Short mmCIF file of C-alpha atoms and ligand atoms in Angstrom, two decimals:
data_model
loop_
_atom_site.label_atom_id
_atom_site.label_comp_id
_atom_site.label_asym_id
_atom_site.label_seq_id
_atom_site.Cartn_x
_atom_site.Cartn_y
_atom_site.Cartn_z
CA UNK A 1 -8.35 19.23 30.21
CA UNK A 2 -7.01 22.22 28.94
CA UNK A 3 -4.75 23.55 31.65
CA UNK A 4 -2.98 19.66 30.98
CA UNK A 5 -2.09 20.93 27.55
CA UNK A 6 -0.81 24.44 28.68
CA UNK A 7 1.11 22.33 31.62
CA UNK A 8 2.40 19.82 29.53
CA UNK A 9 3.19 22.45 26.59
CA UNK A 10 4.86 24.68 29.02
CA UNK A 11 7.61 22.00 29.49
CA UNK A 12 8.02 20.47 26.73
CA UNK A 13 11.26 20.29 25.35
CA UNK A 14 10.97 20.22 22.03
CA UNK A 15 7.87 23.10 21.61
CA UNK A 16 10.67 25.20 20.01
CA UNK A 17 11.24 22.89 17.40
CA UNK A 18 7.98 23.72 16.23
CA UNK A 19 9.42 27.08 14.35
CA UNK A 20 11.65 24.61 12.51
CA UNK A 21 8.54 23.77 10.47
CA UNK A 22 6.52 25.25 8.09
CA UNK A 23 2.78 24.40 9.49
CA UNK A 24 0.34 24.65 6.25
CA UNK A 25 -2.28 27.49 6.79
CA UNK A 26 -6.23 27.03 6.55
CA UNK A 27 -8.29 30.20 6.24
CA UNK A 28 -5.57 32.24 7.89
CA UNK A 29 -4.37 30.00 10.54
CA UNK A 30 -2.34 27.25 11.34
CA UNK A 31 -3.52 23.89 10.10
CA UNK A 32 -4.38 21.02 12.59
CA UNK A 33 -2.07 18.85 10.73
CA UNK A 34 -2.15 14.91 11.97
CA UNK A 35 -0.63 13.23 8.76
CA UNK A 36 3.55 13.44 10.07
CA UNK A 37 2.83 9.83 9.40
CA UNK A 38 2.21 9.79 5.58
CA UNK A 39 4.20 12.99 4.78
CA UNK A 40 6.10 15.32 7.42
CA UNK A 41 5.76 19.09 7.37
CA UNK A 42 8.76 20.75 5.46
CA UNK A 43 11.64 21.68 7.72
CA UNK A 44 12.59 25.30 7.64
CA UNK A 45 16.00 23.96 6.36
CA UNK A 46 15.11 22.10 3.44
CA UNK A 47 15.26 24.96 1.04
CA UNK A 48 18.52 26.43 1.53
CA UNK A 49 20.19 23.18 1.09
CA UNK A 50 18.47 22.66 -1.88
CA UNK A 51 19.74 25.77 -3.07
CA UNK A 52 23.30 25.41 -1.63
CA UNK A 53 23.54 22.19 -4.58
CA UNK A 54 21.19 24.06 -6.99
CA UNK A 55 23.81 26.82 -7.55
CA UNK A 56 26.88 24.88 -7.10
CA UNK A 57 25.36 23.01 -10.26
CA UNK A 58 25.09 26.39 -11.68
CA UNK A 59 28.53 27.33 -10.68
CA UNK A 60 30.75 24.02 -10.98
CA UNK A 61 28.19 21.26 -13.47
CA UNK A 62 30.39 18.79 -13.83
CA UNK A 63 32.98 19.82 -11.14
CA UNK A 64 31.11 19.69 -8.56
CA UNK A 65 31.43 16.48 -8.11
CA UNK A 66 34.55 17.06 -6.17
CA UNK A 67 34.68 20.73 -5.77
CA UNK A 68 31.11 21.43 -4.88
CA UNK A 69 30.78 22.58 -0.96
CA UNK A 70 29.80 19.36 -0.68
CA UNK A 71 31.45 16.93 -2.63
CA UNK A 72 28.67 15.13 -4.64
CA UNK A 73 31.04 12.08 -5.15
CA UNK A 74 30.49 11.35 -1.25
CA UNK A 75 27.50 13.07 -0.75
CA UNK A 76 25.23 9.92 0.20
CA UNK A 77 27.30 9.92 2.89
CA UNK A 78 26.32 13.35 4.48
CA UNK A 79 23.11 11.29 6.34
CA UNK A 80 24.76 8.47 7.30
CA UNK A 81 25.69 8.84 10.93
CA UNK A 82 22.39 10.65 11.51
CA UNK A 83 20.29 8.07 10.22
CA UNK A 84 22.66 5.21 12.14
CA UNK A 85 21.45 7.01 15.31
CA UNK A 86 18.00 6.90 14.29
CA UNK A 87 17.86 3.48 13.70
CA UNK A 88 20.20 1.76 16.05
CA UNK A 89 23.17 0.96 13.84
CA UNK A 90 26.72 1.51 13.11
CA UNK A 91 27.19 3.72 10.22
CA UNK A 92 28.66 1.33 7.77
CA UNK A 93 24.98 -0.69 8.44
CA UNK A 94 23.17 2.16 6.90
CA UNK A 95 22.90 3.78 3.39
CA UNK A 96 20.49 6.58 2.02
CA UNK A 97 19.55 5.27 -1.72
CA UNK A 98 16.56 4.47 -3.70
CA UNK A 99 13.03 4.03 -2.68
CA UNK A 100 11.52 1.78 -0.24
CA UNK A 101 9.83 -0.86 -2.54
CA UNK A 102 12.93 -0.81 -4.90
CA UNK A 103 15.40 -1.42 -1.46
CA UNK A 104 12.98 -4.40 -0.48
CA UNK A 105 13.81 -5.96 -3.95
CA UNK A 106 17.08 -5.34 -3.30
CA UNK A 107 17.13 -7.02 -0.01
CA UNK A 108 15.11 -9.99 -1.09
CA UNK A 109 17.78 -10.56 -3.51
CA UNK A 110 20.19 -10.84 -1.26
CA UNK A 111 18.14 -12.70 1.57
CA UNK A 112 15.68 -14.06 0.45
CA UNK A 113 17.02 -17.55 -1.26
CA UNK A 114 14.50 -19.88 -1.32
CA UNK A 115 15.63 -23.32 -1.51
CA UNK A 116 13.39 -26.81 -2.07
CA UNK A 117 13.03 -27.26 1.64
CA UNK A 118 13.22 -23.64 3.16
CA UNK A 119 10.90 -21.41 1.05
CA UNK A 120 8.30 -19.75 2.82
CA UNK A 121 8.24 -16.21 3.76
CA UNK A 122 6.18 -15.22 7.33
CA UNK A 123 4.57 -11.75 6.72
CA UNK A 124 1.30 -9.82 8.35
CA UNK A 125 -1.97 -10.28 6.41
CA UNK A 126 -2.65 -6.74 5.26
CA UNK A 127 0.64 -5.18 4.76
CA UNK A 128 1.10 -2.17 3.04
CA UNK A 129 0.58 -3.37 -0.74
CA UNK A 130 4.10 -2.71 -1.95
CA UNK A 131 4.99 -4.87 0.18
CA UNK A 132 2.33 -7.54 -0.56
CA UNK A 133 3.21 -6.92 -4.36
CA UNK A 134 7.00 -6.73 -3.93
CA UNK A 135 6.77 -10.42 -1.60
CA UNK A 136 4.15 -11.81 -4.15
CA UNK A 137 6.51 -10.75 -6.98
CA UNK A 138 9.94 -11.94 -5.82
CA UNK A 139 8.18 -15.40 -5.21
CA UNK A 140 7.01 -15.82 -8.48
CA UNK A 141 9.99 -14.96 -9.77
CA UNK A 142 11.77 -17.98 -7.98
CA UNK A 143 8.51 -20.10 -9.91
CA UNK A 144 7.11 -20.55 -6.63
CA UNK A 145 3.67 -20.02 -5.71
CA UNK A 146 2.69 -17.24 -3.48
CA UNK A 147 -0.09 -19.24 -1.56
CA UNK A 148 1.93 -21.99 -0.81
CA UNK A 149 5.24 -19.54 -0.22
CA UNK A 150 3.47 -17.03 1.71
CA UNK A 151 1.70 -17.25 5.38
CA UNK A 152 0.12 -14.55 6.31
CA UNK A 153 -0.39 -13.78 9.97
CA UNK A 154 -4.22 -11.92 10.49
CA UNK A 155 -5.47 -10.57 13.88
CA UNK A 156 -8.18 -12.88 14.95
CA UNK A 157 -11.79 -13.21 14.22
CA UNK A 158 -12.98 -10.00 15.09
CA UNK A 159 -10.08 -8.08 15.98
CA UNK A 160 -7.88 -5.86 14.32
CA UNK A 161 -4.49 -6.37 16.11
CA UNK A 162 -2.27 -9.39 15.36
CA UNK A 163 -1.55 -11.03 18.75
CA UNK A 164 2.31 -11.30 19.40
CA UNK A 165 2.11 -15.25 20.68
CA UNK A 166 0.29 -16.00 16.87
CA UNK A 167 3.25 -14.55 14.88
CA UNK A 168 6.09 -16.45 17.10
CA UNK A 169 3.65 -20.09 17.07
CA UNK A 170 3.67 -19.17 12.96
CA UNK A 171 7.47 -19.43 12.54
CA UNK A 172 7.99 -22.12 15.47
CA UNK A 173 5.13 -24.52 13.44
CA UNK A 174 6.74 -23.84 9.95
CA UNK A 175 10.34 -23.63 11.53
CA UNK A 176 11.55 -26.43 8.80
CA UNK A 177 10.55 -24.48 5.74
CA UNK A 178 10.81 -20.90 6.64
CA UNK A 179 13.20 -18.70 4.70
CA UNK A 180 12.33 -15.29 5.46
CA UNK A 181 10.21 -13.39 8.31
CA UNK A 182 9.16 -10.19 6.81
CA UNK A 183 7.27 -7.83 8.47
CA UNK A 184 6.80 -4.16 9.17
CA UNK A 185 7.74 -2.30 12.31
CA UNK A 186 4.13 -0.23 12.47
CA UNK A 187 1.50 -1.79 10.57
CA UNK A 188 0.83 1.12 8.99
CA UNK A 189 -3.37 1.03 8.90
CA UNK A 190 -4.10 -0.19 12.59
CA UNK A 191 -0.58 1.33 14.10
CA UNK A 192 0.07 -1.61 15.97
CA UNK A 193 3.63 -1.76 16.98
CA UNK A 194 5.55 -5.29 16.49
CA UNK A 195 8.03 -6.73 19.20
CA UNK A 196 11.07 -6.55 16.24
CA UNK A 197 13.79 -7.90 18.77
CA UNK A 198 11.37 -10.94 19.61
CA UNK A 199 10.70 -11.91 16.01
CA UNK A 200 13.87 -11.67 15.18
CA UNK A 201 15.35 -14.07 17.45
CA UNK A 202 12.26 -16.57 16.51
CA UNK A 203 13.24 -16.12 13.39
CA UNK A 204 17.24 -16.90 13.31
CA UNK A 205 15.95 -19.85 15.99
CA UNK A 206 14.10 -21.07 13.20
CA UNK A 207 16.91 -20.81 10.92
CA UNK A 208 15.51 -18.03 8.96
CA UNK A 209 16.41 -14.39 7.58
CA UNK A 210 14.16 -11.41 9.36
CA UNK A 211 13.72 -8.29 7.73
CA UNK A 212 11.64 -5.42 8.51
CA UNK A 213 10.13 -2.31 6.82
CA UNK A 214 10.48 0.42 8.93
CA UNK A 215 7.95 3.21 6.90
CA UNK A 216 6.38 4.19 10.22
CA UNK A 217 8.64 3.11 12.44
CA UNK A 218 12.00 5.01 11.49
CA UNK A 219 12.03 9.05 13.69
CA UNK A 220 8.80 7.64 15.36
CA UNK A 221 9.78 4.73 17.46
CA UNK A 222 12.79 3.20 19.23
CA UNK A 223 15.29 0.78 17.12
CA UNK A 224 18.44 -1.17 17.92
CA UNK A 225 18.75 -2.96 14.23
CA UNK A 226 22.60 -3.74 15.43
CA UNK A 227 21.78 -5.14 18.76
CA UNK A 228 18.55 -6.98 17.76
CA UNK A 229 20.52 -8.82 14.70
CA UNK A 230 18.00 -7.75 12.14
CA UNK A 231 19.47 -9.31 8.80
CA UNK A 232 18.20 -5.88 6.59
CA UNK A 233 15.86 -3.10 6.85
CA UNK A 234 14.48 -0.81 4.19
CA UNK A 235 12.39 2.42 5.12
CA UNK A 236 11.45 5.67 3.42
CA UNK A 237 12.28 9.09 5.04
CA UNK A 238 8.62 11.10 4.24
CA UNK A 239 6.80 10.41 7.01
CA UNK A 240 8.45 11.47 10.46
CA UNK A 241 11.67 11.89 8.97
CA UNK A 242 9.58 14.82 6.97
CA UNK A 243 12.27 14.85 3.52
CA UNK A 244 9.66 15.84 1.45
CA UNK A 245 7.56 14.24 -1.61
CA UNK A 246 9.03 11.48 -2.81
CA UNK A 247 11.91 11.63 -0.85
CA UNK A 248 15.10 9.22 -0.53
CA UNK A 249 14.55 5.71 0.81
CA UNK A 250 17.26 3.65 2.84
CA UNK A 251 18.85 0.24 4.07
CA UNK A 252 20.31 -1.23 6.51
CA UNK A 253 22.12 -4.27 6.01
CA UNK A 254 23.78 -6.25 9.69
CA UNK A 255 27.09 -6.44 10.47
CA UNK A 256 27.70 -9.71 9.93
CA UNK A 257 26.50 -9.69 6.37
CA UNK A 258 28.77 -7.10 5.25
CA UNK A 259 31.51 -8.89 3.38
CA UNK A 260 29.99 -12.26 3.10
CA UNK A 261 31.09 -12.93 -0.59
CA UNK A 262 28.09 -15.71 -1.01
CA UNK A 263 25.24 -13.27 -0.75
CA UNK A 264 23.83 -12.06 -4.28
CA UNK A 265 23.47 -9.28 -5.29
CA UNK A 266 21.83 -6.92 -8.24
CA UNK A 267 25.04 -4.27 -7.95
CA UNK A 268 25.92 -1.07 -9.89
CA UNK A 269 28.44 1.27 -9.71
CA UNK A 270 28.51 3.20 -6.94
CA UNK A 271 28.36 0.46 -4.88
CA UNK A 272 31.79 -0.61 -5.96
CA UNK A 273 34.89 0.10 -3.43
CA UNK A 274 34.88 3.66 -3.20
CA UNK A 275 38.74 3.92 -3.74
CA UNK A 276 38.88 1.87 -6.78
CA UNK A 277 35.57 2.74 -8.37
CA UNK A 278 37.10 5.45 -11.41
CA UNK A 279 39.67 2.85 -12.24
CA UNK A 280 36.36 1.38 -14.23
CA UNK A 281 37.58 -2.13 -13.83
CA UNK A 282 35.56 -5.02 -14.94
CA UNK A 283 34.39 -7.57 -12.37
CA UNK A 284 32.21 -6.36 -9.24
CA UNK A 285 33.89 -5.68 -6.14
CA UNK A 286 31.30 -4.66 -3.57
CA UNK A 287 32.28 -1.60 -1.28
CA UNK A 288 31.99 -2.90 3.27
CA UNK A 289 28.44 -2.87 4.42
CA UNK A 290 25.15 -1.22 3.05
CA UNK A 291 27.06 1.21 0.71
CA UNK A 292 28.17 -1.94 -0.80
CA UNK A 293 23.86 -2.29 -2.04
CA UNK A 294 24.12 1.23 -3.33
CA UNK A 295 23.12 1.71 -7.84
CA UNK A 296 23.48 4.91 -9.16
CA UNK A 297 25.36 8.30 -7.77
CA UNK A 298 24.21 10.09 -5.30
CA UNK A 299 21.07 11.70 -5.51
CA UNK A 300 21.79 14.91 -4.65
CA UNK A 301 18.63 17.30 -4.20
CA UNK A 302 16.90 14.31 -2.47
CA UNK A 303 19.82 13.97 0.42
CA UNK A 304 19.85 17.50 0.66
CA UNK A 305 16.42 18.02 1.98
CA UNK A 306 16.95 14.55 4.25
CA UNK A 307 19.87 16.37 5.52
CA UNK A 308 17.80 19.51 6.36
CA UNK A 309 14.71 17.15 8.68
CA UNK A 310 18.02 15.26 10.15
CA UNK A 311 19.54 18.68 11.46
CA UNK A 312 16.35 18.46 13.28
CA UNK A 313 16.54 15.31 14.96
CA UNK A 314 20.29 15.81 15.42
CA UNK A 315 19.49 18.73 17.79
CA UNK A 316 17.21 16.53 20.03
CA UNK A 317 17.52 13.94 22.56
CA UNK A 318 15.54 11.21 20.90
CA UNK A 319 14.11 10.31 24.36
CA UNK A 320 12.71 13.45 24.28
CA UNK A 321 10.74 12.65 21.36
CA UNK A 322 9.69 9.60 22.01
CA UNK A 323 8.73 10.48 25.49
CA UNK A 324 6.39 12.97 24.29
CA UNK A 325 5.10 10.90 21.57
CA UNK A 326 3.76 8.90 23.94
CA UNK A 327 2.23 11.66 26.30
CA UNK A 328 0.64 12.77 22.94
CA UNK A 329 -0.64 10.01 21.63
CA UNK A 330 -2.27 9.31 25.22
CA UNK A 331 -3.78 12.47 25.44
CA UNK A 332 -5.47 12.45 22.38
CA UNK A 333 -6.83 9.07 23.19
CA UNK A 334 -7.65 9.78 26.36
CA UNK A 335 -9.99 12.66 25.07
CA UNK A 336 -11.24 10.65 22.68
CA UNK A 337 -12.44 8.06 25.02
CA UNK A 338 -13.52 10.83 26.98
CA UNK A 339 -15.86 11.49 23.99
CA UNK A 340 -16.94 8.06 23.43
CA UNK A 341 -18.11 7.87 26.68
CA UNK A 342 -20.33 11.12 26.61
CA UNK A 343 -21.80 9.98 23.03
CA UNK A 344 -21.89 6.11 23.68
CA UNK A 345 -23.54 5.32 20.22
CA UNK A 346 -20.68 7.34 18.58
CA UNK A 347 -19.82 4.34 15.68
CA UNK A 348 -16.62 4.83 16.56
CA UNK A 349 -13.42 2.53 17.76
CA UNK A 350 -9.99 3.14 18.17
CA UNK A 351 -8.05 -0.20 17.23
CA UNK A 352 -4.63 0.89 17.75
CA UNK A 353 -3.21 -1.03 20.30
CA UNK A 354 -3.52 1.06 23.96
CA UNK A 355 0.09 -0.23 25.35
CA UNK A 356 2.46 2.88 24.51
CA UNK A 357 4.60 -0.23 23.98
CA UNK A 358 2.62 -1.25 21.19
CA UNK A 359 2.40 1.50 19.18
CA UNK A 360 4.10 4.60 18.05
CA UNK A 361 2.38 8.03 17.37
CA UNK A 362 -0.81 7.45 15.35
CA UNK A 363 -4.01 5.97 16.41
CA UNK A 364 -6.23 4.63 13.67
CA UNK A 365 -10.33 5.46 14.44
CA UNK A 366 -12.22 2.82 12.93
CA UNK A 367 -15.76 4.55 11.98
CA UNK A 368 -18.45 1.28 11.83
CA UNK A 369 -20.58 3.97 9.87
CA UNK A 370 -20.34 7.52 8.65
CA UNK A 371 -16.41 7.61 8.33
CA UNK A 372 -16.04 9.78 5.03
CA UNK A 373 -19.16 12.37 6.53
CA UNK A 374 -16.72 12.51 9.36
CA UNK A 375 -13.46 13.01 7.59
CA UNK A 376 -14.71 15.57 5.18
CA UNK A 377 -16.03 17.86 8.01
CA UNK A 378 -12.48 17.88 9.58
CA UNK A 379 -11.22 18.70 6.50
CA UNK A 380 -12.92 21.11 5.72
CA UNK A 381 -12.10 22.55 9.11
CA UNK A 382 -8.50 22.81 8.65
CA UNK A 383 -7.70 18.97 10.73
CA UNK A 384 -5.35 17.11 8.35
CA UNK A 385 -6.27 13.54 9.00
CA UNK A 386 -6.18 10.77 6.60
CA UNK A 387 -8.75 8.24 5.13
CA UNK A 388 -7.71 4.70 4.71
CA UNK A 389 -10.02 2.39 3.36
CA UNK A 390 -12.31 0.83 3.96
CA UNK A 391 -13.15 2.93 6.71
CA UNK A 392 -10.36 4.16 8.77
CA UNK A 393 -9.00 7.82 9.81
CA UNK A 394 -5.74 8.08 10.90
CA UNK A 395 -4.47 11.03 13.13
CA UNK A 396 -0.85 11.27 14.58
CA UNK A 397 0.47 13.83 16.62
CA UNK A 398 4.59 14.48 15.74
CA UNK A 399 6.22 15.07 18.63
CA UNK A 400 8.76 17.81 16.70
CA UNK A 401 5.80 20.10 15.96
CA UNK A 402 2.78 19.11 17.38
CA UNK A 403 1.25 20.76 20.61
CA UNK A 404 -0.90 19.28 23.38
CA UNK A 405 -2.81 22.15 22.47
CA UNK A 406 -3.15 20.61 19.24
CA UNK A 407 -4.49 17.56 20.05
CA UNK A 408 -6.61 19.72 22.55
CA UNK A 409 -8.14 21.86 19.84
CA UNK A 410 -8.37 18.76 17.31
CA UNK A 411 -10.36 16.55 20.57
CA UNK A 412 -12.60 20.07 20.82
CA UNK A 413 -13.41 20.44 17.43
CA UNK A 414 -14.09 16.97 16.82
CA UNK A 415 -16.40 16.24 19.26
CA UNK A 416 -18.37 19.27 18.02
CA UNK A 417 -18.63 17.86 14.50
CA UNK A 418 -19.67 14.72 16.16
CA UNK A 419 -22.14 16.49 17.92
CA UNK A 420 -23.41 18.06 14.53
CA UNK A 421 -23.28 14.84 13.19
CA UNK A 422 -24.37 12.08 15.53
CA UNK A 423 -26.61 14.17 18.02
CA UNK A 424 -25.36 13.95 21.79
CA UNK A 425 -26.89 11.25 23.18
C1 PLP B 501 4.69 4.39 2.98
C2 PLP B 501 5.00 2.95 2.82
C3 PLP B 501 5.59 2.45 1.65
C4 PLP B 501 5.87 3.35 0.49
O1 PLP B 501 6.76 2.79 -0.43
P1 PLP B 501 7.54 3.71 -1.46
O2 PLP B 501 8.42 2.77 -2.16
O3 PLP B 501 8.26 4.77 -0.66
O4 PLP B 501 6.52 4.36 -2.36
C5 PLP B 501 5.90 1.10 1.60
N1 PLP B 501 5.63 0.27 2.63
C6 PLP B 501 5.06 0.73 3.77
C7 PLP B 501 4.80 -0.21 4.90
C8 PLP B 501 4.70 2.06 3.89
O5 PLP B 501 4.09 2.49 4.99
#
């Protein structure tokens, strides 16, 4: 099993991109580090960039706007085309702005108009709980009542994955009153992977709006927003698009909603027409496309360290990465199957769905006991997992700098705390 990982490390494209990281250190040496999916390691980048705008503050302050290296006035701009190649789009689709929760209120302004017939909003049971709270929230604020407004799609009885057929019968059933389908592209706590292109086009048969939130999906799995007619998209860029703590979210708004002057909107300044905008002018005129859904100016320091991870992924094929993604995520599963089936009373069960198809990098372990003795053990030992309640660890591999030999070492040490643990049986 280890000669695969040598192999398969040996010709790997992307193993140089590891040194475009810096890997966090545990008693001297490199960290197993699993979380790429919560918050990516810190490109190598990130900190001259910051200081590139940190000192042209010093130099220009005010200035800078326009005389900086890089203009601040247009600096949102600098990640556009990147992240449009990320997720599928043409640039004027995509803007860098905000936060994820305060881009899905955004986008439910705009899409999500609930009249006395078409009201409802299709979502996954269990989403992340932003996005329960942001959904709950916007309906209340029409005065309607979330458990009549919202229908929740669970996996069922006694499974953990939703089933594709149960989220397209959902919106076919309640095709009359459905105004939104809303759901994410990974479920972030089971990793399941959902068909976006297929719910979308349920949803517009329906005569509804689908949006998606892309938190694990965006640098981790394949998109074609533009092609697949998504309405709107909102994601973060912290997870495997590694921008750091807190980092800038984004939206993507179709096409075909770009200068439709009946869509709402809560606007601000710098979405106004770019040429126009100093002129000061009263009445809103909204600039073409997703920069038209854009607040406040640019924020600077947190584009600059986006722009740093996407010099990353602009200097790979993104086949490449998800290719390996997949041969990662595989091996690690496969050696944790491996381990099931040498302890077979290991409480353990991996719920992420086992069709590469249906998932991106992470695999969620369910422990039916013991979960937290197991998590703090890896901990301590240097494995950076993470612990989702009730009693889930999630582990995913990130194709820019993990190894097969770290999923190798992760499988090896694992199944000796296991061991320790759980006694072979
Ligand atoms: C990580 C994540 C968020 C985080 O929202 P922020 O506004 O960036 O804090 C929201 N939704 C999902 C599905 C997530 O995975």
């Amino acid at each position: 099993m280890r000669d695969y990982a040598v192999l398969m490390d040996s010709k790997d494209p992307l193993a140089s991109q590891r040194n475009a990281f810096y890997v966090p250190e545990h008693d001297g040496r490199d960290a197993l580090y699993f979380c790429g999916n919560s918050l990516g390691l810190q490109p190598r980048g990130v900190l001259p960039l910051l200081e590139q705008e940190v000192m042209d503050w010093r130099k220009y302050a005010v200035e800078g706007h326009f005389h900086a290296q890089n203009p601040w006035f247009s600096y949102h701009s600098i990640v556009t085309e990147s992240l449009a190649r990320i997720v599928g789009a043409n640039p004027s689709e995509v803007v860098a702005m905000q936060t994820l929760t305060a881009n899905l209120h955004l986008a439910m302004v705009s899409f999500y108009r609930p009249t006395k017939e078409r009201y409802k909003i299709v979502m996954e049971a269990g989403a992340f709980p932003s996005d329960q709270y942001a959904i709950e929230s916007q309906v209340r604020f029409h005065g309607l009542d979330p458990e009549d407004a919202i229908i929740e799609i669970t996996p069922r009885e006694g499974e953990h994955i939703i089933h594709h057929e149960d989220i397209i019968d959902a919106i076919k059933e309640n095709a009359e009153s459905i105004a939104l389908v809303m759901f994410s592209g990974i479920q972030y706590l089971s990793g399941q992977r959902f068909r976006m292109k297929e719910i979308t086009e349920a949803a517009h048969n329906a005569g509804a709006i689908c949006g998606f939130d892309l938190a694990h999906a965006i640098g981790n799995v394949e998109l074609h927003l533009h092609d697949w007619n998504v309405d709107f998209a909102v994601w973060c860029s912290y997870k495997y698009l590694n921008s750091g703590p807190g980092g800038i979210g984004g939206l993507f708004i179709h096409e075909q909603h770009a200068q439709n002057p009946d869509l709402p909107r809560f606007a601000g300044w710098w979405g106004y027409e770019e040429e126009t905008r100093f002129l000061m002018k009263k009445g809103f005129i909204p600039s073409y496309g997703a920069s038209g859904w854009q607040l406040s100016n640019a924020q600077v320091f947190q584009l600059a360290s986006l722009r740093a991870s996407l010099d990353v992924f602009d200097g790979v094929k993104l086949e490449d990465v998800f290719a390996k993604r997949d041969a990662l995520t595989a091996y690690a599963e496969q050696l944790l199957m491996k381990l099931k089936e040498d302890m077979p009373h290991l409480p353990l069960e991996i719920i992420t769905p086992k069709d590469t198809a249906e998932r991106g990098a992470q695999l969620s372990l369910l422990f039916h006991e013991h979960g937290k003795t197991v998590i703090d053990k890896l901990l301590a030992d240097g494995i950076i997992v993470d612990w989702r309640e009730p009693n889930i660890i999630r582990m995913a591999p990130a194709p820019l700098y993990n190894s097969f030999k770290d999923v190798y070492e992760f499988a090896t040490r694992f199944r000796k705390h296991c061991a320790d643990l759980f006694g072979i049986q």
